[in-house]
Amino acid sequence: MFQYKLKTGPNGETVKCKARLCTCGDLQFESEYGETFAPTSWFSVIQLIVAIAVQAGLTLYHFDIKGVFLCAPIDREIYLKLPPGYSLPPGKTARLRKSLFGLKQAPSAFHGLFETWLLKYCFKPIRGDRVTFLYREGTSVILLSIYVDDGIAACNNKELYQQLLFLTDLGKDFKLSDQGPVNWYLGVSVKQDLTNKRTTLSQEQYVKDVLELFGMTGATPVSTPMEANTHLTSADCPPPHKVDKQFKREYQRIVGSLMYLLCFTRPDLAFSVNQCSRFMSNPGPLHMAAAHSILWYLAGTAHHGITYEAQPKSRENLLWGFADTDHAEDPDTRLERVSQAT
């Protein structure tokens, strides 16, 4: 079957229309695939790469590998039934030589192929992370990480990155799209100020999409994501036999959408989203009101994000930590709620 998808840009505009031929991987037998897992970069790793780039004066670049699930060879014998509109001569069938969208082993096959390429060109994996690699040549450095087909690289030698090593050689083995200095990555707006050594990450367009999705576009903003002295408890949950499935599903959609923001560019939502997420299985009206309060807060702070600034040499190795506790104020368990930031 074919899958159709629109790729959008920083302002919500359509950048590309995609059509993908996909297999029905759910119909595969265990004998037709082996390893299926493929790691992807954590958001915290991407944030760390940005922070390192700002402090070390590196430029962030974005590259996109086209058709990632189409370039890796497969080691199993798999035959494909062509979609309507395509035909083969009588007695003939289509056998896959390389992976295809939908195959269970496709992600793992591509990751193995790309990892082998990086190791061949002397990139060294960062310990404990199979998708982040480092290359050194004299004083030149390339630090990169990849999320499925979107790669981000921090480099201090543009010629090395574009011509002498990375993009030129990578383009020989993979179909590549060089996006240049990064300004949009995984739905996040990236604004680099190389002169002042400052980079800002924000998800303004994503916030606008979330507000539109839940009918909050014209909502009156509030100044905080949760009112002071708000205590969400299990006493506000309805009895099990009175659970409204549609109400529950709507609540889960709101909290799930907020979690993506929290993990990447909006740590100011950490406490409020954490409290709401405790009641995903059985939310009540007060819990929904708390989730709506977060959306009202976002209506006035859609442009907020994280800004990384280079520190003076005297302070660049300092680690700042903050912690707070509410001294056993959880009404359900009487446990302390502890928060920390580093």
XYZ file of N, CA and C in Angstrom, residues 74-245:
516
model
N 18.852 -6.797 2.651
C 18.253 -7.714 3.619
C 18.814 -9.113 3.390
N 18.886 -9.873 4.470
C 19.493 -11.208 4.401
C 18.458 -12.316 4.429
N 17.202 -11.982 4.196
C 16.133 -12.986 4.179
C 15.436 -12.977 2.820
N 14.815 -14.094 2.488
C 14.096 -14.209 1.215
C 12.660 -13.750 1.429
N 12.306 -12.575 0.880
C 10.979 -11.996 1.082
C 10.392 -11.610 -0.276
N 9.142 -11.998 -0.494
C 8.453 -11.681 -1.736
C 7.327 -10.685 -1.456
N 7.049 -9.842 -2.449
C 6.125 -8.734 -2.271
C 4.990 -8.803 -3.287
N 3.771 -8.621 -2.787
C 2.617 -8.497 -3.665
C 2.481 -7.031 -4.044
N 2.496 -6.743 -5.340
C 2.462 -5.355 -5.785
C 1.096 -4.727 -5.530
N 1.045 -3.417 -5.279
C -0.227 -2.740 -5.022
C -1.062 -2.637 -6.294
N -2.352 -2.341 -6.167
C -3.225 -2.197 -7.358
C -2.669 -1.157 -8.328
N -2.750 -1.465 -9.607
C -2.232 -0.569 -10.630
C -0.892 -1.012 -11.185
N -0.249 -1.982 -10.520
C 1.042 -2.507 -10.976
C 0.882 -4.000 -11.241
N 1.546 -4.486 -12.264
C 1.417 -5.905 -12.617
C 2.748 -6.453 -13.110
N 2.867 -7.764 -13.058
C 4.046 -8.476 -13.536
C 3.613 -9.517 -14.560
N 4.542 -9.976 -15.400
C 4.201 -11.031 -16.363
C 3.720 -12.288 -15.640
N 2.898 -13.068 -16.255
C 2.409 -14.308 -15.637
C 3.566 -15.184 -15.147
N 3.421 -15.746 -13.976
C 4.445 -16.615 -13.407
C 5.578 -15.881 -12.724
N 5.503 -14.563 -12.682
C 6.560 -13.772 -12.046
C 6.040 -13.140 -10.754
N 6.951 -12.919 -9.816
C 6.623 -12.215 -8.584
C 7.796 -11.319 -8.208
N 7.576 -10.430 -7.282
C 8.611 -9.457 -6.908
C 9.320 -9.921 -5.640
N 10.642 -10.003 -5.712
C 11.449 -10.374 -4.546
C 12.239 -9.142 -4.095
N 12.232 -8.887 -2.799
C 12.942 -7.734 -2.247
C 14.435 -8.018 -2.155
N 15.238 -7.107 -2.686
C 16.685 -7.191 -2.548
C 17.172 -6.281 -1.423
N 16.427 -5.212 -1.192
C 16.750 -4.288 -0.115
C 15.502 -4.046 0.722
N 15.690 -3.433 1.872
C 14.579 -3.223 2.795
C 13.578 -2.232 2.217
N 12.396 -2.211 2.806
C 11.310 -1.358 2.343
C 10.542 -0.861 3.564
N 9.901 0.293 3.440
C 9.095 0.813 4.531
C 8.081 -0.239 4.983
N 7.995 -0.442 6.280
C 7.036 -1.393 6.821
C 7.649 -2.703 7.260
N 8.807 -3.068 6.698
C 9.457 -4.305 7.118
C 9.925 -4.168 8.569
N 9.756 -5.203 9.348
C 10.145 -5.155 10.757
C 11.636 -4.917 10.928
N 12.454 -5.451 10.024
C 13.909 -5.331 10.170
C 14.481 -4.088 9.512
N 13.639 -3.265 8.857
C 14.140 -2.112 8.112
C 14.896 -1.116 8.987
N 14.393 -0.706 10.163
C 15.147 0.256 10.986
C 16.500 -0.278 11.422
N 16.520 -1.528 11.858
C 17.779 -2.117 12.316
C 18.775 -2.261 11.169
N 18.289 -2.632 9.992
C 19.172 -2.807 8.839
C 19.836 -1.493 8.450
N 19.062 -0.389 8.444
C 19.659 0.896 8.100
C 20.661 1.346 9.155
N 20.313 1.196 10.417
C 21.232 1.640 11.463
C 22.552 0.890 11.382
N 22.488 -0.420 11.134
C 23.721 -1.193 11.004
C 24.564 -0.719 9.837
N 23.904 -0.394 8.715
C 24.620 0.085 7.530
C 25.274 1.437 7.789
N 24.535 2.363 8.424
C 25.058 3.699 8.671
C 26.166 3.669 9.728
N 25.986 2.846 10.748
C 27.012 2.725 11.785
C 28.304 2.170 11.201
N 28.196 1.193 10.311
C 29.378 0.629 9.658
C 30.101 1.691 8.836
N 29.346 2.538 8.142
C 29.950 3.607 7.343
C 30.730 4.573 8.229
N 30.143 4.978 9.341
C 30.808 5.917 10.242
C 32.095 5.330 10.815
N 32.050 4.082 11.218
C 33.241 3.440 11.776
C 34.334 3.314 10.706
N 33.920 3.068 9.471
C 34.878 2.967 8.372
C 35.638 4.276 8.185
N 34.964 5.410 8.411
C 35.593 6.722 8.241
C 36.108 7.295 9.566
N 36.406 6.394 10.511
C 37.098 6.748 11.758
C 36.266 7.602 12.718
N 34.956 7.557 12.602
C 34.109 8.158 13.635
C 34.060 7.207 14.820
N 34.167 7.738 16.007
C 34.151 6.908 17.204
C 32.836 7.105 17.954
N 32.170 6.004 18.325
C 30.895 6.150 19.052
C 31.126 6.662 20.467
N 30.210 7.507 20.917
C 30.250 7.963 22.295
C 29.815 6.816 23.197
N 30.530 6.596 24.272
C 30.235 5.466 25.142
C 28.789 5.510 25.649
N 28.089 4.395 25.505
C 26.722 4.292 25.992
C 25.668 4.837 25.047
N 26.066 5.316 23.872
C 25.100 5.885 22.921
C 25.495 5.462 21.516
N 24.677 4.638 20.876
C 25.030 4.062 19.576
C 24.672 4.951 18.393
N 24.156 6.150 18.644
C 23.787 7.032 17.530
C 24.519 8.368 17.591
N 25.451 8.524 18.501
C 26.234 9.753 18.614
C 27.700 9.416 18.409
N 28.354 10.137 17.468
C 29.724 9.802 17.066
C 30.588 11.058 17.050
N 31.876 10.835 17.239
C 32.838 11.937 17.271
C 33.985 11.648 16.321
N 34.371 12.664 15.535
C 35.513 12.557 14.628
C 36.483 13.695 14.932
N 37.758 13.364 15.040
C 38.801 14.366 15.282
C 39.899 14.255 14.233
N 40.351 15.398 13.740
C 41.491 15.465 12.832
C 42.246 16.751 13.154
N 43.298 16.621 13.946
C 44.006 17.810 14.415
C 43.119 18.594 15.358
N 42.880 19.852 15.003
C 41.996 20.688 15.817
C 40.557 20.677 15.310
N 40.315 19.974 14.213
C 38.969 19.907 13.626
C 38.148 18.820 14.313
N 36.874 19.119 14.527
C 35.984 18.207 15.237
C 34.638 18.140 14.531
N 34.082 16.927 14.426
C 32.705 16.729 13.987
C 32.015 15.874 15.042
N 30.996 16.407 15.660
C 30.187 15.679 16.640
C 28.783 15.565 16.065
N 28.320 14.336 15.850
C 27.024 14.179 15.191
C 26.154 13.152 15.896
N 24.862 13.307 15.685
C 23.887 12.343 16.184
C 22.767 12.254 15.157
N 22.073 11.129 15.125
C 21.043 10.935 14.109
C 19.766 10.419 14.748
N 18.646 10.954 14.279
C 17.324 10.517 14.716
C 16.597 9.993 13.483
N 16.611 8.688 13.315
C 16.079 7.994 12.141
C 16.802 8.482 10.889
N 16.256 9.472 10.169
C 16.903 9.946 8.947
C 17.384 11.385 9.056
N 17.141 12.039 10.199
C 17.552 13.430 10.392
C 18.805 13.474 11.256
N 19.865 14.042 10.714
C 21.123 14.125 11.451
C 21.463 15.557 11.821
N 22.085 15.727 12.972
C 22.574 17.033 13.395
C 24.064 16.884 13.686
N 24.857 17.831 13.222
C 26.308 17.757 13.377
C 26.842 19.101 13.840
N 27.779 19.050 14.772
C 28.466 20.253 15.247
C 29.904 20.181 14.763
N 30.367 21.226 14.086
C 31.694 21.184 13.461
C 32.329 22.567 13.475
N 33.654 22.592 13.578
C 34.381 23.870 13.551
C 35.184 24.050 12.267
N 34.980 23.139 11.285
C 35.696 23.214 10.021
C 34.701 22.956 8.892
N 34.171 24.007 8.309
C 33.147 23.880 7.285
C 33.647 23.102 6.078
N 34.892 23.320 5.690
C 35.441 22.634 4.517
C 35.536 21.143 4.767
N 35.956 20.751 5.964
C 36.044 19.334 6.305
C 34.664 18.698 6.288
N 33.684 19.393 6.817
C 32.326 18.856 6.912
C 31.681 18.716 5.533
N 31.843 19.722 4.668
C 31.115 19.730 3.408
C 31.850 19.060 2.255
N 33.172 19.148 2.228
C 33.891 18.707 1.034
C 34.924 17.613 1.298
N 35.796 17.826 2.266
C 36.937 16.923 2.422
C 36.559 15.557 2.966
N 35.526 15.486 3.783
C 35.225 14.200 4.399
C 33.743 13.861 4.391
N 32.982 14.553 5.189
C 31.688 14.014 5.584
C 30.653 13.994 4.459
N 30.149 15.145 4.043
C 29.030 15.158 3.104
C 29.388 14.577 1.743
N 30.578 14.889 1.273
C 30.980 14.388 -0.050
C 31.038 12.872 -0.070
N 31.688 12.282 0.929
C 31.815 10.822 0.968
C 30.498 10.144 1.346
N 29.732 10.771 2.246
C 28.453 10.194 2.632
C 27.499 10.168 1.441
N 27.567 11.215 0.602
C 26.706 11.280 -0.568
C 27.016 10.227 -1.618
N 28.192 9.615 -1.552
C 28.533 8.556 -2.501
C 27.794 7.264 -2.198
N 27.433 7.067 -0.928
C 26.802 5.809 -0.516
C 25.337 5.965 -0.128
N 24.905 7.180 0.132
C 23.519 7.427 0.517
C 22.978 8.629 -0.259
N 21.666 8.615 -0.521
C 21.027 9.795 -1.098
C 20.879 10.824 0.018
N 21.458 11.991 -0.206
C 21.640 12.950 0.878
C 21.035 14.293 0.524
N 20.499 14.954 1.534
C 20.012 16.325 1.384
C 20.724 17.189 2.420
N 21.574 18.093 1.939
C 22.314 18.983 2.830
C 21.455 20.201 3.144
N 21.046 20.340 4.400
C 20.198 21.453 4.808
C 21.002 22.670 5.256
N 22.343 22.540 5.275
C 23.181 23.664 5.700
C 23.100 23.882 7.200
N 23.455 25.089 7.672
C 23.321 25.398 9.106
C 21.883 25.159 9.563
N 21.739 24.470 10.671
C 20.414 24.042 11.100
C 19.555 25.230 11.542
N 18.302 25.235 11.092
C 17.333 26.212 11.601
C 16.003 25.548 11.964
N 15.873 24.246 11.612
C 14.648 23.498 11.908
C 15.008 22.028 12.035
N 14.796 21.455 13.221
C 15.211 20.073 13.441
C 14.186 19.373 14.332
N 13.567 18.323 13.803
C 12.578 17.538 14.540
C 11.441 18.408 15.088
N 11.005 19.362 14.298
C 9.920 20.226 14.733
C 10.338 21.321 15.688
N 11.641 21.526 15.835
C 12.168 22.538 16.755
C 12.865 23.629 15.942
N 12.535 24.874 16.236
C 13.205 26.008 15.601
C 14.542 26.247 16.288
N 15.614 26.333 15.498
C 16.960 26.531 16.034
C 17.509 27.841 15.482
N 17.797 28.781 16.360
C 18.341 30.078 15.960
C 19.748 30.217 16.509
N 20.735 30.198 15.599
C 22.141 30.296 15.997
C 22.639 31.733 15.858
N 23.271 32.217 16.908
C 23.942 33.521 16.880
C 25.418 33.250 17.147
N 26.155 32.974 16.068
C 27.555 32.581 16.218
C 28.414 33.727 16.731
N 28.026 34.961 16.424
C 28.808 36.110 16.871
C 28.804 36.228 18.388
N 27.620 36.079 18.972
C 27.481 36.211 20.423
C 27.493 34.870 21.146
N 27.764 33.787 20.404
C 27.803 32.445 20.981
C 26.519 32.153 21.763
N 25.405 32.175 21.031
C 24.101 31.945 21.652
C 23.217 31.168 20.685
N 22.514 30.165 21.183
C 21.587 29.386 20.358
C 20.287 29.197 21.125
N 19.165 29.412 20.435
C 17.849 29.298 21.056
C 17.037 28.196 20.381
N 16.449 27.332 21.189
C 15.557 26.278 20.713
C 14.136 26.623 21.142
N 13.184 26.514 20.226
C 11.787 26.775 20.570
C 10.875 25.930 19.689
N 9.650 25.715 20.174
C 8.661 24.926 19.443
C 7.360 25.716 19.297
N 7.498 26.942 18.856
C 6.342 27.829 18.756
C 5.287 27.266 17.820
N 5.687 26.750 16.665
C 4.716 26.221 15.717
C 4.008 24.997 16.289
N 4.741 24.165 16.995
C 4.120 22.983 17.610
C 3.092 23.402 18.652
N 3.414 24.423 19.456
C 2.467 24.918 20.460
C 1.198 25.411 19.779
N 1.348 26.157 18.689
C 0.178 26.657 17.966
C -0.669 25.511 17.421
N -0.003 24.464 16.932
C -0.740 23.302 16.416
C -1.504 22.596 17.532
N -0.878 22.478 18.714
C -1.535 21.832 19.855
C -2.736 22.643 20.305
N -2.591 23.956 20.386
C -3.699 24.816 20.799
C -4.857 24.728 19.804
N -4.534 24.684 18.516
C -5.575 24.559 17.501
C -6.266 23.206 17.589
N -5.485 22.156 17.850
C -6.032 20.810 17.937
C -7.075 20.694 19.039
N -6.836 21.362 20.165
C -7.741 21.244 21.309
C -8.644 22.467 21.476
N -8.763 23.275 20.414
C -9.691 24.392 20.429
C -9.328 25.494 21.399
N -8.028 25.732 21.599
C -7.573 26.733 22.566
C -6.841 27.899 21.891
N -6.996 28.047 20.594
C -6.253 29.083 19.876
C -6.530 30.480 20.427
N -7.766 30.775 20.729
C -8.116 32.103 21.228
C -8.263 32.169 22.729
N -7.674 31.209 23.448
C -7.824 31.156 24.901
C -7.142 32.348 25.574
N -7.694 32.759 26.708
C -7.100 33.843 27.496
C -5.880 33.310 28.240
N -4.706 33.878 28.032
C -3.495 33.350 28.674
C -3.513 33.537 30.192
N -2.832 32.640 30.889
C -2.593 32.780 32.326
C -1.093 32.857 32.546
N -0.682 33.323 33.717
C 0.741 33.599 33.957
C 1.538 32.401 34.424
N 0.878 31.357 34.913
C 1.589 30.164 35.398
C 0.897 28.915 34.867
N 1.631 27.812 34.668
C 1.000 26.590 34.154
C 0.077 25.908 35.152
N 0.253 26.190 36.454
C -0.617 25.605 37.472
C -0.763 26.601 38.611
N -1.972 26.744 39.110
C -2.203 27.689 40.191
C -1.482 27.250 41.463
N -1.061 28.223 42.254
C -0.376 27.928 43.506
C -1.287 27.122 44.432
N -0.655 26.202 45.184
C -1.362 25.372 46.173
C -2.385 24.427 45.550
N -2.198 24.120 44.265
C -3.056 23.115 43.624
C -2.555 21.719 43.981
N -3.437 20.869 44.469
C -3.078 19.502 44.836
C -4.034 18.543 44.135
N -3.558 17.885 43.092
C -4.365 16.895 42.395
C -4.287 15.568 43.152
N -5.419 14.979 43.433
C -5.446 13.748 44.228
C -6.313 12.695 43.548
N -6.177 11.461 44.006
C -6.991 10.357 43.492
C -8.437 10.486 43.949
N -8.695 11.326 44.962
C -10.075 11.538 45.402
C -10.905 12.230 44.327
N -10.231 12.901 43.393
C -10.934 13.579 42.303
C -11.246 12.651 41.139
N -10.785 11.405 41.211
C -11.040 10.444 40.130
C -12.459 9.884 40.251
N -13.146 9.671 39.145
C -14.498 9.093 39.204
C -14.437 7.604 39.540
N -15.527 7.024 40.021
C -15.563 5.570 40.261
C -15.316 4.812 38.959
N -14.723 3.633 39.046
C -14.391 2.870 37.818
C -15.580 2.647 36.889
N -16.780 2.462 37.441
C -17.942 2.180 36.582
C -18.510 3.443 35.930
N -17.970 4.619 36.292
C -18.442 5.861 35.707
C -17.401 6.543 34.820
N -16.360 5.811 34.449
C -15.305 6.375 33.611
C -15.844 6.644 32.203
N -15.670 7.885 31.753
C -16.075 8.280 30.404
C -14.883 8.056 29.473
N -14.988 7.091 28.569
C -13.853 6.734 27.714
C -13.431 7.885 26.810
